[in-house]
Short mmCIF file of C-alpha atoms and ligand atoms in Angstrom, two decimals:
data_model
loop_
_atom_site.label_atom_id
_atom_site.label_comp_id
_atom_site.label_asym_id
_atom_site.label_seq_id
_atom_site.Cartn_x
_atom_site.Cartn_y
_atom_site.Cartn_z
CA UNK T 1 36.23 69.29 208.25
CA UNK T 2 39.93 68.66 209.11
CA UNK T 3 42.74 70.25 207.08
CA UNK T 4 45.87 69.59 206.92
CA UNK T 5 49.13 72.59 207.83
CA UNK T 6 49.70 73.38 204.09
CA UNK T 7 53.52 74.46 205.33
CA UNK T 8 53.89 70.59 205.06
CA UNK T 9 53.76 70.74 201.36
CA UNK T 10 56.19 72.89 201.14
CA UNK T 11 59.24 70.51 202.24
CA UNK T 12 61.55 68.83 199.64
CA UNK T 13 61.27 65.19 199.76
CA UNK T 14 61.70 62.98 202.90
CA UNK T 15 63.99 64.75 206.41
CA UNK T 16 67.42 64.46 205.15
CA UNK T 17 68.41 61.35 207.45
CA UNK T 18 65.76 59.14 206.58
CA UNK T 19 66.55 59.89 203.24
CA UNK T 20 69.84 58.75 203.49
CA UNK T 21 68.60 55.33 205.06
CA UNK T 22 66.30 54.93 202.08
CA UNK T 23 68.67 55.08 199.58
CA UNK T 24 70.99 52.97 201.87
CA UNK T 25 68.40 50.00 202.04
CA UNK T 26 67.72 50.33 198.86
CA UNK T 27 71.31 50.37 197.86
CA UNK T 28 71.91 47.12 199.96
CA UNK T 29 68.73 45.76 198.11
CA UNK T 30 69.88 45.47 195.08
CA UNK T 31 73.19 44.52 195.85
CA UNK T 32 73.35 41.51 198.34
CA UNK T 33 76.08 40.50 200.24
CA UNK T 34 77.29 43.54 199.89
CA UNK T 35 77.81 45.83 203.29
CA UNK T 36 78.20 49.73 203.73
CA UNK T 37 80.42 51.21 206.20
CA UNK T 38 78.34 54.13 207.84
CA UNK T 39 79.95 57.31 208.40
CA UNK T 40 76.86 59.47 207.36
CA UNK T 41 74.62 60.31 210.41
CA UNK T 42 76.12 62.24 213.07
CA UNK T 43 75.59 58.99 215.76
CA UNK T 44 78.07 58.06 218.65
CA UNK T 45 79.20 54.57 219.16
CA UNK T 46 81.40 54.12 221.99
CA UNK T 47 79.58 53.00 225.06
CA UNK T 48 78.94 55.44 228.76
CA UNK T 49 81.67 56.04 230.19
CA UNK T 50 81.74 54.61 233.92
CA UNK T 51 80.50 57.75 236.28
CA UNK T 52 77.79 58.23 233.86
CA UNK T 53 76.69 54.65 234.10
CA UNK T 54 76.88 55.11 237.74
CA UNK T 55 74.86 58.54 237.54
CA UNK T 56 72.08 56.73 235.63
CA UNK T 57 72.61 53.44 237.90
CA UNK T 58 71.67 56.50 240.94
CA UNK T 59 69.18 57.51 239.33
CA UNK T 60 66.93 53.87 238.75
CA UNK T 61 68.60 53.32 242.43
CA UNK T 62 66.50 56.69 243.90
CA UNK T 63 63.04 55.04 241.83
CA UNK T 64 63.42 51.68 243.76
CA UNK T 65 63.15 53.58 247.09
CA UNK T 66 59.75 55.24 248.56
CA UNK T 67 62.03 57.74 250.41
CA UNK T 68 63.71 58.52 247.16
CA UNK T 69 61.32 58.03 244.38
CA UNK T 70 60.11 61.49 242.19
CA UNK T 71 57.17 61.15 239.74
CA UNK T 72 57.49 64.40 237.27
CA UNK T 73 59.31 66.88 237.98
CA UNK T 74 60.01 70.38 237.29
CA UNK T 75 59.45 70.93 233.35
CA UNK T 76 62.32 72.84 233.10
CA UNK T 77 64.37 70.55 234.76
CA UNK T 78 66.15 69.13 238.24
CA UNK T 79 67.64 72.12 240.25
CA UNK T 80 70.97 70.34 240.55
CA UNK T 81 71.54 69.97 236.83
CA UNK T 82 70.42 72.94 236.47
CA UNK T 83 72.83 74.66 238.90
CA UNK T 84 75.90 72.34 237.50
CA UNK T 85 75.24 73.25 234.00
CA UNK T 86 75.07 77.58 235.34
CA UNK T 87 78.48 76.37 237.40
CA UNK T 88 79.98 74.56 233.83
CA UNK T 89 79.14 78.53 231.89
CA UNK T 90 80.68 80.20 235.14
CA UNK T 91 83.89 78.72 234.72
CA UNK T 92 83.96 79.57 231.36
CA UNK T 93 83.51 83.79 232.91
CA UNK T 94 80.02 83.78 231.92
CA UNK T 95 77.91 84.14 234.73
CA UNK T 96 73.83 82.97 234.60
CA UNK T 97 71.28 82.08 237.01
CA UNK T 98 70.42 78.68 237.70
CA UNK T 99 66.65 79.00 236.13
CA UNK T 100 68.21 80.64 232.84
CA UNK T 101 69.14 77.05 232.32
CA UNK T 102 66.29 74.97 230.53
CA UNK T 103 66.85 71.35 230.64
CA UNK T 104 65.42 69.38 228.08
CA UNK T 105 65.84 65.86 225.86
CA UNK T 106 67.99 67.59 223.22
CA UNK T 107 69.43 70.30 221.22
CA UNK T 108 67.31 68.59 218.48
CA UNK T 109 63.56 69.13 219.80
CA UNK T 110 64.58 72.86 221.45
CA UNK T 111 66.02 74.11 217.81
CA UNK T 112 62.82 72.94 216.35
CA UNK T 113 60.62 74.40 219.04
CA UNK T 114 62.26 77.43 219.87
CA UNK T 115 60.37 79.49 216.68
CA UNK T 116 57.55 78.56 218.09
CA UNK T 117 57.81 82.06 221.22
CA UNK T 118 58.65 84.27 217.97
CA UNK T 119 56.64 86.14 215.67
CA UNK T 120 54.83 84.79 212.75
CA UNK T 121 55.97 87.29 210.28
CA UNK T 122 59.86 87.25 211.81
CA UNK T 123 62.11 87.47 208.79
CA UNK T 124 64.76 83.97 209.56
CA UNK T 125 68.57 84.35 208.41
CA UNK T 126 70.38 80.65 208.84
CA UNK T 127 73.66 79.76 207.66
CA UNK T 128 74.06 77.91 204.22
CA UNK T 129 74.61 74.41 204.39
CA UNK T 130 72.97 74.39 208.02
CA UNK T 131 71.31 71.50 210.34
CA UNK T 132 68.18 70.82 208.70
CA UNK T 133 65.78 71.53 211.74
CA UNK T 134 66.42 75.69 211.60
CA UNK T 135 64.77 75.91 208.18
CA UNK T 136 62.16 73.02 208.04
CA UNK T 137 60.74 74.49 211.51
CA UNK T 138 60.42 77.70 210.24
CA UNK T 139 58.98 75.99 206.98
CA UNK T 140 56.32 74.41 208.88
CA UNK T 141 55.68 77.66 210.92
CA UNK T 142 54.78 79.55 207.82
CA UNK T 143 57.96 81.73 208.37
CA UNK T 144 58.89 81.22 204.49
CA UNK T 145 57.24 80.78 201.62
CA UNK T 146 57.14 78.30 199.03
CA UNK T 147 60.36 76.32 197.88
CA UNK T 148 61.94 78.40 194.49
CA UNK T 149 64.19 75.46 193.02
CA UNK T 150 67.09 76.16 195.08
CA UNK T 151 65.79 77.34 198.42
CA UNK T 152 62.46 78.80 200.04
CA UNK T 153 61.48 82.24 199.18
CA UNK T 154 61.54 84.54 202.23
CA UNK T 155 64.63 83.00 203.83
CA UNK T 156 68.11 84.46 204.35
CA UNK T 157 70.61 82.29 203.37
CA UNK T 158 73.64 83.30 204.57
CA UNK T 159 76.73 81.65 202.07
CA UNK T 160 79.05 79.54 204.08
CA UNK T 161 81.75 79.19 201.28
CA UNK T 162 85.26 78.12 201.32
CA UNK T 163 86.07 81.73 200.23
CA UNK T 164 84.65 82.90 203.55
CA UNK T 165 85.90 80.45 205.50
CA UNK T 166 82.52 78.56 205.76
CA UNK T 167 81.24 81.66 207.95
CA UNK T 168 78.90 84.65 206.38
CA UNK T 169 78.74 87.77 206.75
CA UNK T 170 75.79 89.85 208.69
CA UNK T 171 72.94 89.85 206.47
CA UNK T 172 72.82 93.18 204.23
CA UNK T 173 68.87 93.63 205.18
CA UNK T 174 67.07 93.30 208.62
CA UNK T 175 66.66 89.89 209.83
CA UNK T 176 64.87 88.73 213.08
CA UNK T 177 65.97 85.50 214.18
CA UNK T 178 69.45 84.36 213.13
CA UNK T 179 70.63 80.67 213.52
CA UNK T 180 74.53 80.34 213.99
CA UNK T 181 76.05 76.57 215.07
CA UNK T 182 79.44 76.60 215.77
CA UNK T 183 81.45 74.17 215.65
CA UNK T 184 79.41 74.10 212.78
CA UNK T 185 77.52 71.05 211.00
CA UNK T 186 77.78 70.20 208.61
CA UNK T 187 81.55 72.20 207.25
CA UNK T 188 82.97 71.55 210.95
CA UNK T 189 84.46 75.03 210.86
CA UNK T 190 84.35 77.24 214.01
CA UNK T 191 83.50 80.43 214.31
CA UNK T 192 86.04 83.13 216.26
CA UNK T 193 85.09 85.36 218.72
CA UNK T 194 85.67 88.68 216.18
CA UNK T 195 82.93 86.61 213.84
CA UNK T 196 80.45 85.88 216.41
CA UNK T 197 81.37 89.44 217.84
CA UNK T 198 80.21 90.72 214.23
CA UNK T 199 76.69 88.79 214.60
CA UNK T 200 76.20 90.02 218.32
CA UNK T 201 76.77 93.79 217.42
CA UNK T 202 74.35 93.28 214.28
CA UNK T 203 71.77 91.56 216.29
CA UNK T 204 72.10 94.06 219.29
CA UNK T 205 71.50 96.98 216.46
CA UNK T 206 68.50 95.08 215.20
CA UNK T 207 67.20 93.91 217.97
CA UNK T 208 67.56 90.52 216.59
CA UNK T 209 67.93 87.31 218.14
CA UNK T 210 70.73 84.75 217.49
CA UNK T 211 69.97 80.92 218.29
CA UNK T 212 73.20 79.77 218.90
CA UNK T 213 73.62 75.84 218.59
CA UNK T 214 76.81 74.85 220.62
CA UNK T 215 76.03 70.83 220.39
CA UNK T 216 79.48 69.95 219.55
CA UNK T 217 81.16 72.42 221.64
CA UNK T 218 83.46 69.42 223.65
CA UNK T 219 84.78 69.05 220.30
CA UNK T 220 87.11 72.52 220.49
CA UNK T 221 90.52 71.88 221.19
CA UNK T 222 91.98 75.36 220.54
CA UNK T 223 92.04 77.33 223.63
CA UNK T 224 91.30 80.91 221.79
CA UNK T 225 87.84 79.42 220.34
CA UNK T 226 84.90 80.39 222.09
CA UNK T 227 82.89 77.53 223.08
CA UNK T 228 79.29 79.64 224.33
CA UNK T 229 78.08 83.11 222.30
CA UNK T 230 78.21 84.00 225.39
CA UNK T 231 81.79 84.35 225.75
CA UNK T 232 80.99 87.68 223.83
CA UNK T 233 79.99 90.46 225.61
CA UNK T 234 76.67 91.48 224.84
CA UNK T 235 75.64 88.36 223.85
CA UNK T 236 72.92 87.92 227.13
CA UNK T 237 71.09 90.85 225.39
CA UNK T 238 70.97 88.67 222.11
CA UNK T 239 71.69 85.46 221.81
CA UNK T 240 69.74 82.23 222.77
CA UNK T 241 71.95 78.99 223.39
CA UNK T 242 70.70 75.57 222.76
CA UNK T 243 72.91 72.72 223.57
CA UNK T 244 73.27 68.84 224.41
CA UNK T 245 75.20 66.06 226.10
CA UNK T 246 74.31 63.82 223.31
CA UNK T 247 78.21 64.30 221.32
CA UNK T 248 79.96 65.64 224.54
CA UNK T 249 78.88 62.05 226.40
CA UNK T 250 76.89 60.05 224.02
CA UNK T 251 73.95 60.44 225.10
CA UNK T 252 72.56 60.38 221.26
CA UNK T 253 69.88 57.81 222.61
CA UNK T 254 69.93 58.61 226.44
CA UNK T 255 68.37 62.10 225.24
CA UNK T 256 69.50 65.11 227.41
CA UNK T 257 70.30 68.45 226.41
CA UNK T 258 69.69 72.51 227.21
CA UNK T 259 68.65 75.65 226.41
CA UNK T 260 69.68 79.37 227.74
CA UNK T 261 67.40 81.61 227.81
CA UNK T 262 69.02 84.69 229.68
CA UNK T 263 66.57 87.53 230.98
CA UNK T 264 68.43 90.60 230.00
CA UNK T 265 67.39 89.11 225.90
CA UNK T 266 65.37 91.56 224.68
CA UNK T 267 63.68 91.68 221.20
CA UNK T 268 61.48 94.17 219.33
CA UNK T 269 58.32 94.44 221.41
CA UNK T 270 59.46 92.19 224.27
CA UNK T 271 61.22 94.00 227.51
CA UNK T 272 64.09 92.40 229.13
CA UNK T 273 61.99 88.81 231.15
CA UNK T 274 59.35 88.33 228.46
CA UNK T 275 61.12 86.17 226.19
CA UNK T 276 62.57 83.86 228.99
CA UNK T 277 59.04 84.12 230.61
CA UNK T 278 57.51 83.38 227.00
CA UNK T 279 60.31 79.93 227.00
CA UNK T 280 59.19 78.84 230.23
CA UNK T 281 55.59 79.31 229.40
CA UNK T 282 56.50 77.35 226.57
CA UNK T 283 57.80 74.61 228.38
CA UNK T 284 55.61 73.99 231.07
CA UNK T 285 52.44 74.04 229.21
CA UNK T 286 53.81 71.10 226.39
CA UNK T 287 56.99 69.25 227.85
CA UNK T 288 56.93 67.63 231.03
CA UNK T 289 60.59 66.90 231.95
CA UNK T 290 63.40 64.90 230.68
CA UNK T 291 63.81 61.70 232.22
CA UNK T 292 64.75 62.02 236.19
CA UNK T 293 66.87 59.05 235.53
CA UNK T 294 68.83 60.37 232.83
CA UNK T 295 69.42 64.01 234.52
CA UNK T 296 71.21 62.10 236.94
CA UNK T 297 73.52 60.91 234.29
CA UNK T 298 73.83 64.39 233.13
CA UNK T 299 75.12 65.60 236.60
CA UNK T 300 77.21 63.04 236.37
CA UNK T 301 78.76 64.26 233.05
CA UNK T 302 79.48 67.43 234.98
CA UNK T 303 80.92 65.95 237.66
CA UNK T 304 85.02 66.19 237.92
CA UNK T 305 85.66 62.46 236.51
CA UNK T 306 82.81 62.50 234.35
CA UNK T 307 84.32 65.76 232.36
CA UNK T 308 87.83 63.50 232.17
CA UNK T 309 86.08 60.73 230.95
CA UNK T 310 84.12 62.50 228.07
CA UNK T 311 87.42 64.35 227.09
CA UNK T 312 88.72 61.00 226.45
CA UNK T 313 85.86 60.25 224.35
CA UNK T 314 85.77 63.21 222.08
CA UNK T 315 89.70 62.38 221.36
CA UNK T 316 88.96 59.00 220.55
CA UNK T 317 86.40 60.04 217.68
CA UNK T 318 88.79 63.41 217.28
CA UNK T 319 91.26 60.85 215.79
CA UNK T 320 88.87 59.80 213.78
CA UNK T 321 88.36 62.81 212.09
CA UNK T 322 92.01 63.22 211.76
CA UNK T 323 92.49 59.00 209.87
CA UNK T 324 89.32 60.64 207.67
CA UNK T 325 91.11 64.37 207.07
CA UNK T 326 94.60 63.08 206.41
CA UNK T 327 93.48 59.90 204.66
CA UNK T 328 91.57 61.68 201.97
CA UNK T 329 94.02 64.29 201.70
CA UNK T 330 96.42 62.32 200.97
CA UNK T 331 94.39 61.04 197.80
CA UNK T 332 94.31 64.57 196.42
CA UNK T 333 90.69 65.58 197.99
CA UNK T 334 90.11 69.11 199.25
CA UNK T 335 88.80 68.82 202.67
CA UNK T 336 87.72 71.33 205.12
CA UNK T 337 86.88 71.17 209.03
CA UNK T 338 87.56 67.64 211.67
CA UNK T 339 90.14 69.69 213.63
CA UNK T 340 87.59 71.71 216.40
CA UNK T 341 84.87 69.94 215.10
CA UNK T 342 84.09 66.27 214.20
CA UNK T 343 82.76 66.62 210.47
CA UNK T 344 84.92 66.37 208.11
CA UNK T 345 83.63 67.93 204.83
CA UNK T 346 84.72 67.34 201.54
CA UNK T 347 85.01 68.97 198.32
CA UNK T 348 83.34 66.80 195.39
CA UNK T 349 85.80 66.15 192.91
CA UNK T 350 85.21 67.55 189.65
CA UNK T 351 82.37 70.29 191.33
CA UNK T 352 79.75 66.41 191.18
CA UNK T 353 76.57 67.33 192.58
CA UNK T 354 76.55 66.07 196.05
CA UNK T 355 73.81 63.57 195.52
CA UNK T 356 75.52 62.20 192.48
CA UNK T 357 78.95 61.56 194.68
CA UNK T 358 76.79 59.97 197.63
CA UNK T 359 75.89 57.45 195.23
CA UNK T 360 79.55 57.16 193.44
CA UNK T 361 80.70 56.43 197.42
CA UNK T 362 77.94 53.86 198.12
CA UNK T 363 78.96 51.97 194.92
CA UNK T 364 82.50 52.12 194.67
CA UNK T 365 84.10 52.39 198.37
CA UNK T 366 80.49 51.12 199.92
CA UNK T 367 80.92 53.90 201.98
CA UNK T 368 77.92 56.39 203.26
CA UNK T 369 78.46 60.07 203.78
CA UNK T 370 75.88 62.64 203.71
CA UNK T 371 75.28 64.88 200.53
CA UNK T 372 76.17 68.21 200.82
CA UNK T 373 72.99 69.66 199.43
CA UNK T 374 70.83 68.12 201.81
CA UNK T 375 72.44 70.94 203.84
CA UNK T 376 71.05 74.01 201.62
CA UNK T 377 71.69 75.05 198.58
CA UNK T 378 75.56 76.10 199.11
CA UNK T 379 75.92 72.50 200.45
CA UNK T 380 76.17 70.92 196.61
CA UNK T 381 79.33 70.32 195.18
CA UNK T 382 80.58 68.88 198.95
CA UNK T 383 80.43 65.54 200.90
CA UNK T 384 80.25 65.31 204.78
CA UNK T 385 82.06 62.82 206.66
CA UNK T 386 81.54 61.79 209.77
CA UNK T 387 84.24 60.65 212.80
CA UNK T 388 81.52 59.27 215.03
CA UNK T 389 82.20 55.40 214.86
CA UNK T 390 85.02 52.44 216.15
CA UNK T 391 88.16 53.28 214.88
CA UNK T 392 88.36 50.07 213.13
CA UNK T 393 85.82 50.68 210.94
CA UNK T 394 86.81 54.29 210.29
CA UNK T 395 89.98 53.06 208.94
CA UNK T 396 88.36 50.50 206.71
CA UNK T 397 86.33 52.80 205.48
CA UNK T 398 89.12 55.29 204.64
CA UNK T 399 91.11 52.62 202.91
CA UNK T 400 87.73 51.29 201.03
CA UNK T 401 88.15 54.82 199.78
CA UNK T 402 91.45 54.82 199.00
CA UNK T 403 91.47 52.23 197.24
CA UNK T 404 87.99 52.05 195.26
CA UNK T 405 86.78 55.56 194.61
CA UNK T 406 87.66 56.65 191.38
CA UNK T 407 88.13 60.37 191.36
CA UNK T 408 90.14 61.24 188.89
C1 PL4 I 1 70.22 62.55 213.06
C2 PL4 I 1 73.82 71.03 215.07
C3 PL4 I 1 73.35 64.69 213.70
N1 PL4 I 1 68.07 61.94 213.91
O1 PL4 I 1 70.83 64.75 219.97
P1 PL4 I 1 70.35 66.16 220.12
O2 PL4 I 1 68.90 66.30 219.83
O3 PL4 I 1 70.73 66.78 221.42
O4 PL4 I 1 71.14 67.04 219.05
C4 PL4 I 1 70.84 66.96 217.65
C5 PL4 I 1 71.63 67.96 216.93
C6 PL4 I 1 71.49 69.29 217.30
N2 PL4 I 1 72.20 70.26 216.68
C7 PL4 I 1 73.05 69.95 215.71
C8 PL4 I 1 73.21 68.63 215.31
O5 PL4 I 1 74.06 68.34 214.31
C9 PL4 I 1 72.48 67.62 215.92
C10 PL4 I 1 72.62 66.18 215.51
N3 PL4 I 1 72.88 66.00 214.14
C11 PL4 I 1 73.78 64.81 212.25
O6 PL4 I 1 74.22 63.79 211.69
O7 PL4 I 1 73.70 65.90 211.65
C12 PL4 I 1 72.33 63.63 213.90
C13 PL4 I 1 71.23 63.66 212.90
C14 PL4 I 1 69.15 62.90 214.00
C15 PL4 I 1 68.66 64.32 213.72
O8 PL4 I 1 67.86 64.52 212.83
O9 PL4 I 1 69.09 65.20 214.44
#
């Protein structure tokens, strides 16, 4: 007889962005003719930019030819990418090999698989509000146990308050595996290089190991933010790196990101190798490859031009952030991040629970953010924001805003 994984049962309602789609629909249900400007999910809208277009026009070019065409290919992805990704961390001084780089279709599947080469009784530490994936992965693997009313029992939630700066402190007690994104979704703030310095010497102590999500790294403007844990020294001993060209290029639907697993990483009973080896094991025996086609847009994102081009990109949805920041500021708000980062996340007025403000947005601006609290518990009482959309519509949005939400 077939059972189901009870871990299931454990998570609250529907994933987070469905959720928010629901309650959109139904929202636009029962008022017709009305519309909603979308700023909730995290989702780019300006089209490729034109070497990336040609990288992926290459790439369907190379499957039209016998002498060119490739049926799978290496799980862990095409050696060039590979090597231009290794070149992209050398010129920021951190030096890998080529196979520490583990291509894959996005930061999105490897921070939900990742758990899966760790121990089932590892204690998990992740930042609170965080990207849902850490924790409901974890849920799922049994890592936690059953949901308490304001989070799950057995997890480390590590505050991420505006009193800290929206980054914690090393946990108090031993943890195993640590999740730290920076720039950080959903509070946009960005960690320093003394803060991640503070994780890395914890995690080196512990022999712990930080998953580092660096998805919206392109989005750092300041020079004296570090864009890779591995900027810190020590951090190849630690820290695991997952990453993705889907915000850097927009390849949100294109699907292409990676994952650095170095070899010196060591953990409690694994030697220097076995966790990389244990990655690669991973990926070989249940992914077969992202899309030969879109790697070659993803060299092509590397490429000189290509890097230009996506730098104009991330300014044109930067200035987004900034129409959202200064536009709600100006209406008395207290908002935090959209400077290195492209969330902008706002404090509820009058401490509303986030859920309760989602809908106060929907029905008086016709606006869609994402609640707080679907973050983690330290999420409530906020709102995030986000600059990924045209401009136009950003601005309409902000003025809908303006003009309709009642907040005081
Ligand atoms: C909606 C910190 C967005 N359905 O595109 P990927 O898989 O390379 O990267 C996903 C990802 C990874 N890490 C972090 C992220 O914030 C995201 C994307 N998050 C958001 O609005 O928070 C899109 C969410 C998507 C999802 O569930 O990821």
């Amino acid at each position: 007889m077939a059972t189901t994984n009870p871990n299931y049962d454990k998570l609250q309602a529907g994933y987070l962005f469905p959720e928010i789609a629901k309650r959109t629909r139904a929202f636009l249900a029962a008022n017709p003719g009305v519309s909603v400007m979308r700023l909730g999910i995290g989702d780019t809208t300006e089209p490729l930019t034109p070497s990336v277009i040609g990288g992926l026009h290459r790439g369907v070019d190379k499957l039209a030819d016998v002498k060119t065409y490739t049926g799978y290919g290496a799980e862990q992805g095409n050696a060039g990418l590979r090597a231009a990704l290794a070149k992209r961390y050398a010129s920021m001084g951190v030096e890998l090999e080529d196979d520490e780089v583990f291509v894959s279709d996005g930061a999105k599947p490897d921070s939900a698989n990742i758990q899966s080469i760790f121990g089932a009784n590892n204690i998990v530490a992740v930042q609170d509000p965080a990207y849902p994936v850490y924790v409901d992965s974890n849920v799922i693997a049994g890592r936690t146990g059953a949901w308490n009313g304001s989070g799950f029992d057995g997890l480390v939630y590590m505050p991420c308050t505006a009193a800290n700066g929206f980054f914690p402190d090393v946990p108090q007690g031993k943890v195993d595996l640590i999740y730290i994104c920076s720039p950080n979704n959903p509070t946009g703030a960005v960690a320093t290089r003394a803060q991640l310095k503070t994780f890395v010497d914890y995690a080196r102590q512990n022999k712990a190991v930080i998953i580092f999500d660096s998805a919206y790294a392109a989005y750092i403007s300041d020079s004296e933010l570090p864009r890779s844990i591995f900027e810190i020294e020590g951090a190849q001993e630690c820290a695991i790196e997952l990453s993705s060209f889907s915000k850097e290029a927009g390849f949100t639907g294109v699907r292409l990101g990676w994952t650095i697993v170095p070899k010196r990483l060591v953990c409690e009973d694994g030697e220097a190798g076995k966790i990389h080896r244990l990655w690669n094991r991973r990926q070989t025996t249940m992914f077969n490859g992202a899309s030969n086609i879109v790697q070659e847009g993803g060299v092509a994102v590397l490429s000189d031009e290509g890097q230009r081009e996506s730098a104009r990109m991330v300014a044109y949805y930067m200035k987004n952030a900034k129409v959202i920041k200064t536009g709600l500021e100006a209406m008395g708000l207290t908002v935090f991040g959209g400077i290195n980062a492209p969330y902008v996340w706002v404090q509820t007025p009058q401490g509303m629970k986030s859920w309760d403000f989602f809908d106060k947005m929907m029905s008086e601006a016709h606006v869609v953010g994402t609640p707080g609290s679907g973050f983690g518990p330290n999420g409530d009482g906020y709102f995030r924001l986000s600059s990924f959309g045209h401009a136009e519509d950003i601005e309409r949005a902000v003025d809908s805003i303006r003009c309709h939400l009642r907040i005081s």
